[in-house]
Amino acid sequence: MSKPQRMPISALKVAERAGVSRSAVSRTFTEGASVSPATRLKVLKAAEELGYHVNHLARGLIRHQSGIVCLIVADINTPHQSFFLEATTRHLQATGKVVMVLNTSGEQHTIENALRQTLNYRADATVVMSGRPSRSLVETCIHNGQRVITINRDDLPEGTEQIIVDNDEASKEAFLMLERAGCKNLAVISSTAGSPSILARENFFMEAAVKAGVPARLCRVGPTNYQTGITAARQILAGSNRPDGVFCVTDLLALGFMDAAKRDFSLHIPQDLCIIGFDDIQQASWQAYELTSFRQPLEEIAQTIATSLQDNTSLPPQLKFPLQTVWRRSVRP
Amino acid sequence: MSKPQRMPISALKVAERAGVSRSAVSRTFTEGASVSPATRLKVLKAAEELGYHVNHLARGLIRHQSGIVCLIVADINTPHQSFFLEATTRHLQATGKVVMVLNTSGEQHTIENALRQTLNYRADATVVMSGRPSRSLVETCIHNGQRVITINRDDLPEGTEQIIVDNDEASKEAFLMLERAGCKNLAVISSTAGSPSILARENFFMEAAVKAGVPARLCRVGPTNYQTGITAARQILAGSNRPDGVFCVTDLLALGFMDAAKRDFSLHIPQDLCIIGFDDIQQASWQAYELTSFRQPLEEIAQTIATSLQDNTSLPPQLKFPLQTVWRRSVRP
DNA sequence: CTGAAAGCGCTTACAG
DNA sequence: CTGAAAGCGCTTACAG
């Protein structure tokens, strides 16, 4: 007790103290193994006294199931991503998994490294939220018996389980909302990121607009963040042909756009300008904004992933979730 | 090639294909082991062809170093926490570690479970950002040769390496700033969370106020979030004895307070009311707020943790980082 | 129900 | 530089 032991204690030590075989201690810690109540008690007592904890590294080694799921994600510090991360870790933990987060900058080599780690640690599954992993590496994951689940990207190889959100539907709906509000001159504020989701939102909105014969322009002046929203507003609102209805491909863009519209151009929302965002991040509901937006069903997605991993039953090749439109005050009713 | 292999391939297979011993393949993948260029090349080639990846579970088992560091954190979806998470994962990965995030709700049993996982996976270290882990479990971690690093909590057992931020200094400075701005009637908006950081901020501000003889009251009407800021404002600004200077223990509280002050009470900031936040989250700099605040040196903290883990040299028992005051427009100069 | 034994995939002295 | 062997801490048929 007085001299701290440097090494974790092993099942063998517990067995010795409890006066049973190492098999017995193994059994008392594995779900549904057959141990008599008496020996189980002895083992539990000894384990408690010694501070024993099953070594999941060793267990994973022989069971070929590490219990680890890797999350490959970029921009963790962004509201939407951090919400998803929170939901995913919570649900996965509830089913006994543990999540390893691999932070990628979106550059090719960092995401390759992330994929490599997922392989190194023999993760049961990897969830890809960012980046464009090389086809070959993803294939290696799958060949290794690992499941790979992707969120909002449809550009990945066969064998991958894809979860997507109905960007199509929502973007058309956004157009309709603006049209109903009487907007005659539209703009979609996007970013230069070019991810599948972003592209889909741009495309479906623009398409709906041309189909209806309403003029709409597309604006991409930087990465997907608040500042780009500001820059876009300054650029697009300064011209003579000012839009009166704006669809932002992301709430962060919308919030920046609103701030610039109000402060730099003294525009009133929704009277002078209607605006719609996407993702329904927390800040969208703040009193300074009250942005109408589309909510991604993050809880449901995380839940789906967790139970699918728990039951070890694979998802359909492509699973599409609906978005929920959240009406607030940035669009005239 | 056509029939996908379910199991990851092992070093033995690589050795066979390369025509060397398994030791040789092990050596080519361990830093600084002695292998001739020739055999290394053969091994690398075979590994590439087979899609081999060292099993870190097995490696961790024999090296007694998993390469994993656990982050125990609550409220991941909060701006401040998600920034810290981003910085930490990034820096740790850069030094070859991988981070496992354990999402705790702040309830006792969830944090105990998290601590247990950190033990199960034989993490090299655990970084505690939330909750009040039981003394005994933390001691078990340390007994097991694991390092435990805490952020902004000074209430943990011996052997723990504590990183804190100079709440003392900053809170006093906050008072001084408000005093210099001519505020005569102060309030500190806090929460019911009662974490060491929050308590420290309250206390040092209040202390400075009474010492200077300026009236100040303390308001705690809910958890540490935006909504509580709103509630606090509605409560405190409605009375006859309205404060003209407010210190919010967190930016999120401040942002909620500002929104309510502006919208529900038509107050102008900083003319009618000066307000100071804490943490300097991204939203504090948004045009709708321009909140003056204190920045936590998250990058430096993450960096410090990473290099300390890399060099395997322990931190001083208590390491204190200064805060940087970020002037914006919510306080009269 | 229980224990002795084999084996998971690796690394590291130990000889050569 | 290289290989055969021992061992990390576990689990799981296999007998009893």
Coordinates of C-alpha atoms in Angstrom, one line a residue, chain A residues 116-297:
Chain A
R116 CA -4.1 4.4 -40.5
Q117 CA -4.7 4.9 -36.8
T118 CA -8.1 3.4 -37.1
L119 CA -6.5 0.4 -38.6
N120 CA -3.7 0.3 -36.0
Y121 CA -6.1 0.2 -33.1
R122 CA -8.3 -2.3 -34.8
A123 CA -11.3 -0.1 -34.4
D124 CA -14.6 -2.0 -34.8
A125 CA -15.8 0.8 -37.1
T126 CA -14.8 4.2 -38.4
V127 CA -17.1 7.0 -38.8
V128 CA -16.0 9.5 -41.5
M129 CA -17.3 13.0 -41.2
S130 CA -14.7 14.9 -43.1
G131 CA -12.1 14.8 -45.8
R132 CA -11.9 12.7 -48.8
P133 CA -10.1 9.5 -47.8
S134 CA -8.4 7.7 -50.6
R135 CA -10.4 4.9 -52.0
S136 CA -7.6 2.4 -51.4
L137 CA -7.3 3.1 -47.7
V138 CA -11.0 2.8 -47.2
E139 CA -10.9 -0.4 -49.0
T140 CA -8.2 -1.6 -46.7
C141 CA -10.4 -0.8 -43.7
I142 CA -13.2 -2.9 -45.2
H143 CA -10.9 -5.7 -46.1
N144 CA -9.8 -5.8 -42.6
G145 CA -13.3 -6.5 -41.5
Q146 CA -13.9 -2.9 -40.3
R147 CA -17.1 -1.1 -40.9
V148 CA -16.9 2.4 -42.3
I149 CA -19.8 4.7 -41.9
T150 CA -19.9 8.0 -43.6
I151 CA -21.9 11.1 -42.8
N152 CA -23.1 13.4 -45.5
R153 CA -20.8 12.3 -48.3
D154 CA -21.8 10.1 -51.2
D155 CA -18.4 10.1 -52.9
L156 CA -17.0 7.1 -51.2
P157 CA -16.2 3.5 -52.3
E158 CA -18.4 0.5 -52.3
G159 CA -18.9 -1.3 -49.0
T160 CA -19.2 1.9 -47.1
E161 CA -22.4 2.6 -45.2
Q162 CA -23.6 6.0 -46.1
I163 CA -25.8 8.2 -43.9
I164 CA -27.0 11.3 -45.6
V165 CA -29.5 14.0 -45.0
D166 CA -32.1 15.2 -47.4
N167 CA -30.3 18.3 -48.7
D168 CA -32.3 18.0 -51.9
E169 CA -35.7 18.3 -50.3
A170 CA -34.7 21.1 -47.8
S171 CA -33.0 23.2 -50.4
K172 CA -36.1 23.2 -52.6
E173 CA -38.2 24.0 -49.6
A174 CA -35.9 26.9 -48.9
F175 CA -36.6 28.3 -52.3
L176 CA -40.3 27.9 -51.9
M177 CA -40.2 29.7 -48.5
L178 CA -38.4 32.6 -50.1
E179 CA -40.7 32.6 -53.0
R180 CA -43.8 32.6 -50.8
A181 CA -42.3 35.5 -48.9
G182 CA -42.4 37.4 -52.1
C183 CA -38.7 37.6 -52.8
K184 CA -37.9 38.6 -56.3
N185 CA -34.1 38.6 -56.3
L186 CA -32.3 35.7 -54.8
A187 CA -28.8 34.7 -53.7
V188 CA -27.2 31.7 -52.3
I189 CA -24.3 32.2 -50.0
S190 CA -22.0 29.3 -50.0
S191 CA -18.3 28.6 -49.4
T192 CA -15.4 27.3 -51.3
A193 CA -15.3 24.1 -49.4
G194 CA -17.0 22.1 -52.1
S195 CA -18.1 19.2 -49.9
P196 CA -20.9 17.0 -51.2
S197 CA -23.4 18.5 -48.8
I198 CA -22.6 22.1 -49.7
L199 CA -22.7 21.4 -53.4
A200 CA -26.0 19.6 -53.1
R201 CA -27.6 22.5 -51.2
E202 CA -26.3 25.0 -53.8
N203 CA -27.5 23.0 -56.7
F204 CA -30.9 22.1 -55.6
F205 CA -31.7 25.6 -54.6
M206 CA -30.4 27.1 -57.8
E207 CA -32.2 24.5 -59.8
A208 CA -35.5 25.3 -58.2
A209 CA -34.9 29.0 -58.8
V210 CA -34.2 28.7 -62.5
K211 CA -37.1 26.3 -62.9
A212 CA -39.4 28.9 -61.3
G213 CA -37.8 31.7 -63.3
V214 CA -36.6 33.7 -60.3
P215 CA -33.2 35.2 -60.7
A216 CA -30.6 33.8 -58.3
R217 CA -26.9 34.2 -58.0
L218 CA -24.3 32.1 -56.2
C219 CA -21.6 33.6 -54.0
R220 CA -18.6 31.7 -52.7
V221 CA -16.0 34.0 -51.1
G222 CA -14.2 31.8 -48.5
P223 CA -14.4 28.9 -46.1
T224 CA -17.5 27.9 -44.4
N225 CA -17.6 30.2 -41.4
Y226 CA -19.0 33.4 -39.9
Q227 CA -16.5 35.7 -41.4
T228 CA -17.2 34.5 -44.9
G229 CA -20.9 35.4 -44.3
I230 CA -19.8 39.0 -43.5
T231 CA -17.6 39.2 -46.5
A232 CA -20.3 37.9 -48.8
A233 CA -22.8 40.4 -47.4
R234 CA -20.5 43.3 -47.9
Q235 CA -19.9 42.3 -51.5
I236 CA -23.4 41.3 -52.5
L237 CA -25.3 44.0 -50.6
A238 CA -23.1 46.8 -51.9
G239 CA -24.1 46.5 -55.5
S240 CA -27.1 48.1 -57.1
N241 CA -28.9 44.9 -57.7
R242 CA -29.4 44.0 -54.1
P243 CA -31.1 40.6 -53.4
D244 CA -34.1 40.5 -51.1
G245 CA -33.9 36.8 -50.3
V246 CA -30.9 34.9 -49.3
F247 CA -30.3 31.2 -48.7
C248 CA -27.1 30.4 -46.7
V249 CA -25.8 27.0 -47.1
T250 CA -24.8 27.0 -43.4
D251 CA -26.0 28.8 -40.3
L252 CA -22.6 30.2 -39.6
L253 CA -22.6 31.9 -43.0
A254 CA -26.1 33.2 -42.3
L255 CA -25.2 34.6 -39.0
G256 CA -22.3 36.6 -40.4
F257 CA -24.4 37.7 -43.3
M258 CA -27.2 39.0 -41.0
D259 CA -24.7 40.9 -38.8
A260 CA -23.2 42.7 -41.8
A261 CA -26.7 43.3 -43.3
K262 CA -27.9 44.9 -40.1
R263 CA -24.9 46.8 -39.1
D264 CA -23.2 47.8 -42.3
F265 CA -26.3 48.3 -44.4
S266 CA -29.0 49.0 -41.8
L267 CA -31.2 46.4 -43.3
H268 CA -34.1 45.1 -41.4
I269 CA -34.8 41.4 -41.3
P270 CA -37.2 40.1 -42.5
Q271 CA -38.7 43.3 -43.9
D272 CA -35.9 44.3 -46.2
L273 CA -34.3 40.9 -46.5
C274 CA -35.4 37.4 -45.9
I275 CA -32.7 34.9 -44.9
I276 CA -32.6 31.2 -44.4
G277 CA -29.8 29.1 -42.9
F278 CA -28.9 25.4 -42.6
D279 CA -28.1 23.1 -39.7
D280 CA -30.0 24.8 -37.0
I281 CA -27.0 25.4 -34.7
Q282 CA -27.7 26.7 -31.2
Q283 CA -26.8 30.3 -32.1
A284 CA -29.5 30.4 -34.8
S285 CA -32.0 30.6 -32.0
W286 CA -30.3 33.4 -30.1
Q287 CA -32.4 36.5 -29.8
A288 CA -29.9 38.5 -31.8
Y289 CA -30.7 36.3 -34.8
E290 CA -33.8 34.1 -34.7
L291 CA -32.8 32.6 -37.9
T292 CA -35.1 30.1 -39.7
S293 CA -33.1 27.0 -40.6
F294 CA -33.2 23.3 -41.2
R295 CA -32.4 21.0 -38.4
Q296 CA -30.2 18.0 -38.9
P297 CA -31.5 15.0 -36.8

